[in-house]
Short mmCIF file of C-alpha atoms and ligand atoms in Angstrom, two decimals:
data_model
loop_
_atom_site.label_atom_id
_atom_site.label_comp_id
_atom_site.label_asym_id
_atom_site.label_seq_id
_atom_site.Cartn_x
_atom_site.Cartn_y
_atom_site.Cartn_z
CA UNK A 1 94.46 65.69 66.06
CA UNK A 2 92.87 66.69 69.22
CA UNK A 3 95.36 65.24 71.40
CA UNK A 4 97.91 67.99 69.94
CA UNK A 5 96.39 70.76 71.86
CA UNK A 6 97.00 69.50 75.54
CA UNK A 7 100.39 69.20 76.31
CA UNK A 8 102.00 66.02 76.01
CA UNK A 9 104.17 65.65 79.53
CA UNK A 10 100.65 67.08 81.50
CA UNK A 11 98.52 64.73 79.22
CA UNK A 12 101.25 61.75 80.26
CA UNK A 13 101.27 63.03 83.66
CA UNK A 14 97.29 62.85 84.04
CA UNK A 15 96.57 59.79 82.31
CA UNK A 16 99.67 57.57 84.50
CA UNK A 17 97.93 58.92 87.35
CA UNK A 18 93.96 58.36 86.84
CA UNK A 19 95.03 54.91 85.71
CA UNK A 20 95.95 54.34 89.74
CA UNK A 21 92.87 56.39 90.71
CA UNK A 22 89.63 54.35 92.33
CA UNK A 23 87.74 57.39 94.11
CA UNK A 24 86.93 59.98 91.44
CA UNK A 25 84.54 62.98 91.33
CA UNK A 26 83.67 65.08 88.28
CA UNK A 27 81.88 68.63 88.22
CA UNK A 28 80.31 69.63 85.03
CA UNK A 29 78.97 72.75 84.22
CA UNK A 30 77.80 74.29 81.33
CA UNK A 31 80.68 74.43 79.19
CA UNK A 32 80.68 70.20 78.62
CA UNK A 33 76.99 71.16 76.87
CA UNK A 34 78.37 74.41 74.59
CA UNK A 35 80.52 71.75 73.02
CA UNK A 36 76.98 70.34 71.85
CA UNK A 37 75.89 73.77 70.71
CA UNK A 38 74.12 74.87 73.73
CA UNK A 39 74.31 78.46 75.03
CA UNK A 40 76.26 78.56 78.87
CA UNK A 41 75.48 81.34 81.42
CA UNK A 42 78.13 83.51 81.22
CA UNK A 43 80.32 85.59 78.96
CA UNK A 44 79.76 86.18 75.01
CA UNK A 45 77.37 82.51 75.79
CA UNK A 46 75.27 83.85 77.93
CA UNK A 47 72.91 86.53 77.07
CA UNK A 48 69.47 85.55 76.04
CA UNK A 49 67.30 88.33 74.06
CA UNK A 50 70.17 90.97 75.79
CA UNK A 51 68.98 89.72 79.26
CA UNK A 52 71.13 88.40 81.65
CA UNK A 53 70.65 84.72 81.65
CA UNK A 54 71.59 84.53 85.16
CA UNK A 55 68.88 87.50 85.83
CA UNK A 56 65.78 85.10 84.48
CA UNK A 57 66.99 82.23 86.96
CA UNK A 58 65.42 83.72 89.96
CA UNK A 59 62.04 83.48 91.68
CA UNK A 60 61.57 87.02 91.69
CA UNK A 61 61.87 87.03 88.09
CA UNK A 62 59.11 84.40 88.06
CA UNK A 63 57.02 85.84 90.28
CA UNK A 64 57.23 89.32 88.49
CA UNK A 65 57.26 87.75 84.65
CA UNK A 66 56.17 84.19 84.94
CA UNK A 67 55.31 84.43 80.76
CA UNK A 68 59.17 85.93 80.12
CA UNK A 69 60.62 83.49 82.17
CA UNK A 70 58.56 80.60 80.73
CA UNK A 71 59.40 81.55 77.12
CA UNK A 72 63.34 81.58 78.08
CA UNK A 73 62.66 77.99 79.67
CA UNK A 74 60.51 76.86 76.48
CA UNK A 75 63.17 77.84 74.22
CA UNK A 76 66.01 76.23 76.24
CA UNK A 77 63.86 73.26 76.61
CA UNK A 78 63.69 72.81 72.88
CA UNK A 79 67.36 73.27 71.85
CA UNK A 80 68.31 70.84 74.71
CA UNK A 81 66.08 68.51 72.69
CA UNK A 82 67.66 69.24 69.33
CA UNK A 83 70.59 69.31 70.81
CA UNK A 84 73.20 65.31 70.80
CA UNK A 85 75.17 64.39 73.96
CA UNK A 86 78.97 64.95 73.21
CA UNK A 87 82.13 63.02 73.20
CA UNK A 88 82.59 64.41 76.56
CA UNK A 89 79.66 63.36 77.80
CA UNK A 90 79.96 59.43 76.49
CA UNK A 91 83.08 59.29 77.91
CA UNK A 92 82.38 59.99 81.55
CA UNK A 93 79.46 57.77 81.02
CA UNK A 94 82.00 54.87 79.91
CA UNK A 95 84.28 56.06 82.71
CA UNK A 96 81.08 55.11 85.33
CA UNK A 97 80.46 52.31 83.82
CA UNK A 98 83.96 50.89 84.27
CA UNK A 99 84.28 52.66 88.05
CA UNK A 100 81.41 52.35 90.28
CA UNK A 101 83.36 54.27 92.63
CA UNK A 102 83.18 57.68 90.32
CA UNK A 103 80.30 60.08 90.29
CA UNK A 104 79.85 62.78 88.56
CA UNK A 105 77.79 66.00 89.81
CA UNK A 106 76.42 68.34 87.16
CA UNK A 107 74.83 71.69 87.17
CA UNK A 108 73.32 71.22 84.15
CA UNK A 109 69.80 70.73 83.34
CA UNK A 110 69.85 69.97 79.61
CA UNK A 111 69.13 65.91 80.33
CA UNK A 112 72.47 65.43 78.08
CA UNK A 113 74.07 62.97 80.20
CA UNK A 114 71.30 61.12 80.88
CA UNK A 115 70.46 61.29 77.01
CA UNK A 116 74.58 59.84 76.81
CA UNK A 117 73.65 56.91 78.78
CA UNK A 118 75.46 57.76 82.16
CA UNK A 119 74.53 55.45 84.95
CA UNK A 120 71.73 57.53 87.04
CA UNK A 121 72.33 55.73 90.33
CA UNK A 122 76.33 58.00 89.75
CA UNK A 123 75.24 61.07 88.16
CA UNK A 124 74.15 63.48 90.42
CA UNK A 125 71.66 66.73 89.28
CA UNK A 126 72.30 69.17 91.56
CA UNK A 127 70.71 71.82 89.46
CA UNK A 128 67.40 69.80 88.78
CA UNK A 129 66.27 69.25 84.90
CA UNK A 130 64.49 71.49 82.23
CA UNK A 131 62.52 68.54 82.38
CA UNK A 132 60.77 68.66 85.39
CA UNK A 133 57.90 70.65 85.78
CA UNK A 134 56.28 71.40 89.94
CA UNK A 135 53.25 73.15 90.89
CA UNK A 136 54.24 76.81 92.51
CA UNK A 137 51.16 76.72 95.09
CA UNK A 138 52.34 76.83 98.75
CA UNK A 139 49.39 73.67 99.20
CA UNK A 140 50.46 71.89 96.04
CA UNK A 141 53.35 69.18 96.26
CA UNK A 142 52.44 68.40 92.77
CA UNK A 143 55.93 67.46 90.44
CA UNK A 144 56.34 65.81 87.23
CA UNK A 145 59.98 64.23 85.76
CA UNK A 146 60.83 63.43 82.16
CA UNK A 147 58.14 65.46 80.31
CA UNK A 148 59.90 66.04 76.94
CA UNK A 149 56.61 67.35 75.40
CA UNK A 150 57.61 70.25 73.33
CA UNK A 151 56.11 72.98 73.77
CA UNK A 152 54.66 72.05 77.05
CA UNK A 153 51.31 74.43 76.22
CA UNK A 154 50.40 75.40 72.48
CA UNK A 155 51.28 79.36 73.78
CA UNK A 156 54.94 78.16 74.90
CA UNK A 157 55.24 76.71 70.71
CA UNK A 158 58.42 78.28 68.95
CA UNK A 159 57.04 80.89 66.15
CA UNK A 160 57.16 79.75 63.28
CA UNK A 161 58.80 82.58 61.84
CA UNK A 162 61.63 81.77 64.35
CA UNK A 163 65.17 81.41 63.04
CA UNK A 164 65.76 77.49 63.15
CA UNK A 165 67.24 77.08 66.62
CA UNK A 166 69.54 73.94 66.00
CA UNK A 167 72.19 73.52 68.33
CA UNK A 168 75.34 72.53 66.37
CA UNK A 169 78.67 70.10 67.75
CA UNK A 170 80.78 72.92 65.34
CA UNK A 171 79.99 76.04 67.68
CA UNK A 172 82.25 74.60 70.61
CA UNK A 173 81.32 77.52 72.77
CA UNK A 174 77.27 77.90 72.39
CA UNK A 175 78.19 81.37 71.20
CA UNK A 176 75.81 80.93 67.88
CA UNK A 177 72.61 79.48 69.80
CA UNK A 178 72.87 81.98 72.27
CA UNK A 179 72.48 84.56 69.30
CA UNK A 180 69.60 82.50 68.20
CA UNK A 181 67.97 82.48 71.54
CA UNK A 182 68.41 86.63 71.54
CA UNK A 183 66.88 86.60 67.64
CA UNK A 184 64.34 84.52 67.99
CA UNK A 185 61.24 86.40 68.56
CA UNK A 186 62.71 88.82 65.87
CA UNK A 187 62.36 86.55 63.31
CA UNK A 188 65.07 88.24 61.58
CA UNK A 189 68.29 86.52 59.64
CA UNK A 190 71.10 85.29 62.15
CA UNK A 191 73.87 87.34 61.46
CA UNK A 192 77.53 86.07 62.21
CA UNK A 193 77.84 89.60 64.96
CA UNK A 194 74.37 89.57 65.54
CA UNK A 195 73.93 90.21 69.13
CA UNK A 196 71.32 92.99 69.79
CA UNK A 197 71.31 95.52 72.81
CA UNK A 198 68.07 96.01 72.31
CA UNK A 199 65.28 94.38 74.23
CA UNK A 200 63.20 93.38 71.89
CA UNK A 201 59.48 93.05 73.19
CA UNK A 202 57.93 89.88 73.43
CA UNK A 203 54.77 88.86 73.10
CA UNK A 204 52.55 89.54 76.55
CA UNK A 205 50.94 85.89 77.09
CA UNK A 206 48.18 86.01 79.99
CA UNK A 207 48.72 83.96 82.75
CA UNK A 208 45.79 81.95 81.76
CA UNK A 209 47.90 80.10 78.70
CA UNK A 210 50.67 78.96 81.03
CA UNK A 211 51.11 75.93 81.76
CA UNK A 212 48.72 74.85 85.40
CA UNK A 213 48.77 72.33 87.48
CA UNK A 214 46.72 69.41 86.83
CA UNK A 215 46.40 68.46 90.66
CA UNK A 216 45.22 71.65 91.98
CA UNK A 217 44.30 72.82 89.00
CA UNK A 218 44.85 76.26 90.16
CA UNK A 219 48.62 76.66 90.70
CA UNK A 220 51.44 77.65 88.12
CA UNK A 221 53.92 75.11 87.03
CA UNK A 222 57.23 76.71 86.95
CA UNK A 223 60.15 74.49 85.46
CA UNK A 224 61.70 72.02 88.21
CA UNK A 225 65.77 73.84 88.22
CA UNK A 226 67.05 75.49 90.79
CA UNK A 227 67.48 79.15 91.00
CA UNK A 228 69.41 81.95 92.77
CA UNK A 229 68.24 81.64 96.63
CA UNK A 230 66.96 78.42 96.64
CA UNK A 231 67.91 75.40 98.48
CA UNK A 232 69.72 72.63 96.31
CA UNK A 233 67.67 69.05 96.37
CA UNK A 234 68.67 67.51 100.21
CA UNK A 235 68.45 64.29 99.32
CA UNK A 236 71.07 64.70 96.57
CA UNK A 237 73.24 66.85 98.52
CA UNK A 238 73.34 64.25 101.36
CA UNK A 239 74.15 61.34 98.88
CA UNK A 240 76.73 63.29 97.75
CA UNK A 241 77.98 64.03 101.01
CA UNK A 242 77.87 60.18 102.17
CA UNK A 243 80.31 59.53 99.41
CA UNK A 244 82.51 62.28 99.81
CA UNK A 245 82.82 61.50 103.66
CA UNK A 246 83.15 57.77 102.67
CA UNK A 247 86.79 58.03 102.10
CA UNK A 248 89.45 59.28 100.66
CA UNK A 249 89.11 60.89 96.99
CA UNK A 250 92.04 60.56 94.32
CA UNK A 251 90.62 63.43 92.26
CA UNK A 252 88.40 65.55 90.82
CA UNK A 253 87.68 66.38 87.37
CA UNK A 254 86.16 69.95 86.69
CA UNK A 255 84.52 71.03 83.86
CA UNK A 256 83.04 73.33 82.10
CA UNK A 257 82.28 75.61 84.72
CA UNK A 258 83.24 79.10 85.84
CA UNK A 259 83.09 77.67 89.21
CA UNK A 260 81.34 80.38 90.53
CA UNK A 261 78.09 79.42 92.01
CA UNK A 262 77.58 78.08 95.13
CA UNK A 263 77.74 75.36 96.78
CA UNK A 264 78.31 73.47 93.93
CA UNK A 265 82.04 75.31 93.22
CA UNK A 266 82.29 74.67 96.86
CA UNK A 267 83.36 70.57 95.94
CA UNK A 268 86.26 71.55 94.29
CA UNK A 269 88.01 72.37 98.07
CA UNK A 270 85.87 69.58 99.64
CA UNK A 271 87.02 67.07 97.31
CA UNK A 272 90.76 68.66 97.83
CA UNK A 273 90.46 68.14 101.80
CA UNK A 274 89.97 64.90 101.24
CA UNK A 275 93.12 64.16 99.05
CA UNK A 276 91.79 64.90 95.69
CA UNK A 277 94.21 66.00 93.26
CA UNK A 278 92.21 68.70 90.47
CA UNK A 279 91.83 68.76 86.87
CA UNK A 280 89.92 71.67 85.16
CA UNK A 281 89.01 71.32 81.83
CA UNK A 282 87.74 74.99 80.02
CA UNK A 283 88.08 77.17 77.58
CA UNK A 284 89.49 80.29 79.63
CA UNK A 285 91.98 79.70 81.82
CA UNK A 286 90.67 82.18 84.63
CA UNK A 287 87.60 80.01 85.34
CA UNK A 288 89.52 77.97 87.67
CA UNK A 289 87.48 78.59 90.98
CA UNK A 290 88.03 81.45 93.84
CA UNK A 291 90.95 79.38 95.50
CA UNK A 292 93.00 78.64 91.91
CA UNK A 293 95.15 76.36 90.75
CA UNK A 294 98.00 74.81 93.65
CA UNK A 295 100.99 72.95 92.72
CA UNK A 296 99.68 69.33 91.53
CA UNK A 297 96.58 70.29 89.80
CA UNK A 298 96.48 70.10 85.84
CA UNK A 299 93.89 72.47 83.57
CA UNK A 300 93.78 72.03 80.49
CA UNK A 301 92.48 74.44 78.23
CA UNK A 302 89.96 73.82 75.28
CA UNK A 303 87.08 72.37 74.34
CA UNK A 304 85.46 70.06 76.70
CA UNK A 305 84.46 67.46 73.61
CA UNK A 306 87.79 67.22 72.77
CA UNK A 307 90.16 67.41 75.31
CA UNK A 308 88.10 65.29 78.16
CA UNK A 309 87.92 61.88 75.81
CA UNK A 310 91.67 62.41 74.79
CA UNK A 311 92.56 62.31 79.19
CA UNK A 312 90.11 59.24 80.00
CA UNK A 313 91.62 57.23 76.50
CA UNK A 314 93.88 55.60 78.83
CA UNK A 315 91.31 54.04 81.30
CA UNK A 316 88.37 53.76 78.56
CA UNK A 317 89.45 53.74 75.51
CA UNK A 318 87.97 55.35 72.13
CA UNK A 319 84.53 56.72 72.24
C1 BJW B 4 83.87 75.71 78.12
C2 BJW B 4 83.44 75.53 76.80
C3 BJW B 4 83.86 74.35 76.15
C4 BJW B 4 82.63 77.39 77.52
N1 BJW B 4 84.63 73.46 76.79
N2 BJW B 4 84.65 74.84 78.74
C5 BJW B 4 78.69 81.24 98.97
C6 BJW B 4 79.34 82.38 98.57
C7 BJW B 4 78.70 83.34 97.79
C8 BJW B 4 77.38 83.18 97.39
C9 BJW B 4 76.74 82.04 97.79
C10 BJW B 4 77.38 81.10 98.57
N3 BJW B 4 76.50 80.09 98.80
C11 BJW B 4 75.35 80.37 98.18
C12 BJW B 4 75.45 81.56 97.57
C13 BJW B 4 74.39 82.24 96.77
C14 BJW B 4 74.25 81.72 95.36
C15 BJW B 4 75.56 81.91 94.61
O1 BJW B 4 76.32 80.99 94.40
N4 BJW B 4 75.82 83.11 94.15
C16 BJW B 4 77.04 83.40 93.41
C17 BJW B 4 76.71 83.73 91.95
C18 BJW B 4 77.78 84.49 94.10
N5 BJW B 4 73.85 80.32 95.34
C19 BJW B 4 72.58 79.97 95.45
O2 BJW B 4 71.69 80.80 95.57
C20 BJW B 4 72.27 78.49 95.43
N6 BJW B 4 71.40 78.16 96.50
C21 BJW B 4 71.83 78.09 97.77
O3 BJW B 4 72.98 78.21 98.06
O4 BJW B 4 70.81 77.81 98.67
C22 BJW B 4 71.09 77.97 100.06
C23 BJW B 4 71.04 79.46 100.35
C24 BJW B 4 69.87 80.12 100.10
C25 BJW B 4 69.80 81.48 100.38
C26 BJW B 4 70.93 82.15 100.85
C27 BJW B 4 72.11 81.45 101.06
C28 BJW B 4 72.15 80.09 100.81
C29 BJW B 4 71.49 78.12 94.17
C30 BJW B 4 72.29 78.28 92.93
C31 BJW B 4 71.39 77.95 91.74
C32 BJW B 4 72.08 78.25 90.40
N7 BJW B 4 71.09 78.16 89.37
C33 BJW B 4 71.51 78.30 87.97
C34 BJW B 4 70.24 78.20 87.10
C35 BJW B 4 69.77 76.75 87.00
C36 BJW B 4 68.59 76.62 86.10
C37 BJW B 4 68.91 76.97 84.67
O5 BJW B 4 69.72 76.28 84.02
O6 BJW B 4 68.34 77.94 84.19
O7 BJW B 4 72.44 77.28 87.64
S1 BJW B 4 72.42 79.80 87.65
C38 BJW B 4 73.53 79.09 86.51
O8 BJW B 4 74.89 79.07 87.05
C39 BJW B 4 73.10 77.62 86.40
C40 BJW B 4 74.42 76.90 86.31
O9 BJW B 4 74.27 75.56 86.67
C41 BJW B 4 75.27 77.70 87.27
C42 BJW B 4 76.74 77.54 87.02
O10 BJW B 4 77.12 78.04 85.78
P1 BJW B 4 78.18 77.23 84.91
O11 BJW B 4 77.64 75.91 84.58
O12 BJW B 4 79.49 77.29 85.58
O13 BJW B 4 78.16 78.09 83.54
P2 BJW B 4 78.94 79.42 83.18
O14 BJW B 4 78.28 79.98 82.00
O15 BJW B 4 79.12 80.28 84.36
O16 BJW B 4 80.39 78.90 82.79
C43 BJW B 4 80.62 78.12 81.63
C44 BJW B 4 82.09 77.76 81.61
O17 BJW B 4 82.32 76.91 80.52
C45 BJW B 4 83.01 78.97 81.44
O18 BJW B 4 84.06 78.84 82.38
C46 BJW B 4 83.55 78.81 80.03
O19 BJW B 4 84.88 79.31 79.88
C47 BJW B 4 83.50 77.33 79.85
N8 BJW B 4 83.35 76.83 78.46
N9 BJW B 4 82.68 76.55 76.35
C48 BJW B 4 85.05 73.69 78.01
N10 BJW B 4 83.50 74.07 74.80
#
């Protein structure tokens, strides 16, 4: 039963004091989603094709390979789609449902807690959506939400002689889609080990089959997330802000995340200067943020899916 891996006094301890909490914060990161199967960013997760996730989410890499960078987008688009919001993710939907005073800020782009129901006006996308598609031109303001059209242009479609790229709830760590992302264009047989050092080339596609703007009708569209160097959306950094500065904050839920990227890791000591007490949910228990645990915190360790239902239970009950 999952509620055998947490500790039972720090599970008792947690759930006697979120049932007195009314300000609450949660930060998600990618971990919450590799309990749905999807690949995270970092560690055995995070290579795509033996390249550095976190190396294709930069403008430069844009600018200097707009087609690699689009197929690595095309392919994460699709297994977001395959992939089904988590027990996790219900559950902090339930939780805003039930608190209007709790929002949750996620780094993730994968549309899963939308897709789990979580009230928009209290979920926060600080890392913008694979789903969101703007027009690159310094003229162009052109921006388009909620295009689930997959593949966006017939040269972004998935070979067919692709290995089936179907995110599963049983790979708790993303581990096996991130080996299908780095096979993919091999069209070769997933093996259990299978991760290749090789860079495996991948088909050249001309600028021309991109996908354009329709407005200008000359500029690239480049997916609408945010990457390395860029500024995070204002609007959603100041509503984020107005609440944090609102009052005081009983706690703060972390998950999922190795906590760090910038500013978003950066809430975990905002929310703590303003009273929060912290509980980090995650698999390793050294991804707990450059200024670490302090006496008061809880982390639990394990899958997100699992553990984060079994500490809201109290407060929500089964989902
Ligand atoms: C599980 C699990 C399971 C696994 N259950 N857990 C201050 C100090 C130093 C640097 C900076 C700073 N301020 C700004 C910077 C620069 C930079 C930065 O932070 N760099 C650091 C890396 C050093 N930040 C920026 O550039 C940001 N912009 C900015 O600050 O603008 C102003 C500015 C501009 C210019 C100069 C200075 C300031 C923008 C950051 C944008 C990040 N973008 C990405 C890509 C988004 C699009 C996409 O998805 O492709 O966001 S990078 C990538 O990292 C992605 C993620 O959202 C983000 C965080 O990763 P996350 O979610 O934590 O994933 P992982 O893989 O790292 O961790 C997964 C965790 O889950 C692990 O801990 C696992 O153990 C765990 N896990 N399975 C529970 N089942």
């Amino acid at each position: 039963m999952a509620s055998s891996a947490i500790p039972a006094a720090d599970l008792r301890s947690f759930a006697e004091y979120l049932k007195g909490c009314k300000r609450i914060i949660a930060l998600l990161g990618a971990g919450i989603s590799a309990s749905s199967g999807l690949p995270t960013f970092r560690g055995a997760g995070g290579l795509w094709r033996s390249y550095e996730a976190t190396d294709l989410a930069t403008p430069e890499a844009f600018d200097a390979n707009p087609d690699l960078v689009w197929q690595f987008y095309s392919y994460r688009r699709h297994m977001a789609l395959k992939a089904q919001p988590n027990r996790a993710h219900y559950a902090l939907a339930e939780l805003a449902r039930r608190n209007t005073d709790f929002i949750t800020l996620t780094q993730n782009v994968d549309g899963l807690s939308p897709r789990a129901n979580h009230p928009s006006k209290q979920l926060h996308h600080l890392h913008g959506s694979l789903f969101t598609v703007k027009c690159t031109s310094f003229y162009c303001t052109y921006s388009r939400e909620n295009d689930f059209t997959d593949p966006l242009v017939p040269a972004l479609a998935i070979p067919d002689n692709t290995p089936e790229l179907n995110p599963s709830t049983d790979d708790k760590t993303g581990e096996v889609a991130s080996r299908s992302l780095s096979q993919a264009l091999k069209g070769g047989e997933i093996k259990e080990a299978d991760i290749s050092d090789e860079r495996v080339p991948l088909p050249a596609l001309s600028t021309d089959v991109l996908p354009h703007c329709p407005k200008c009708k000359e500029g690239l569209l480049r997916p609408g997330v945010v990457w390395f160097g860029e500024s995070l959306p204002s609007k959603t950094l100041n509503q984020v802000d107005k609440w944090m500065n609102a009052a005081f904050v009983d706690l703060i839920l972390v998950i999922g995340t190795s906590s760090k990227v910038y500013p978003a890791a950066g809430y975990v000591d905002k929310a703590r200067a303003r009273g929060a007490r912290v509980a980090v949910v995650n698999m390793d228990r050294n991804d707990v943020g450059s200024s670490g645990l302090q006496p008061g915190d809880w982390f639990f360790q394990g899958d997100a899916g699992t553990i984060v239902p079994e500490l809201l239970k109290g407060v929500i009950g089964e989902v």
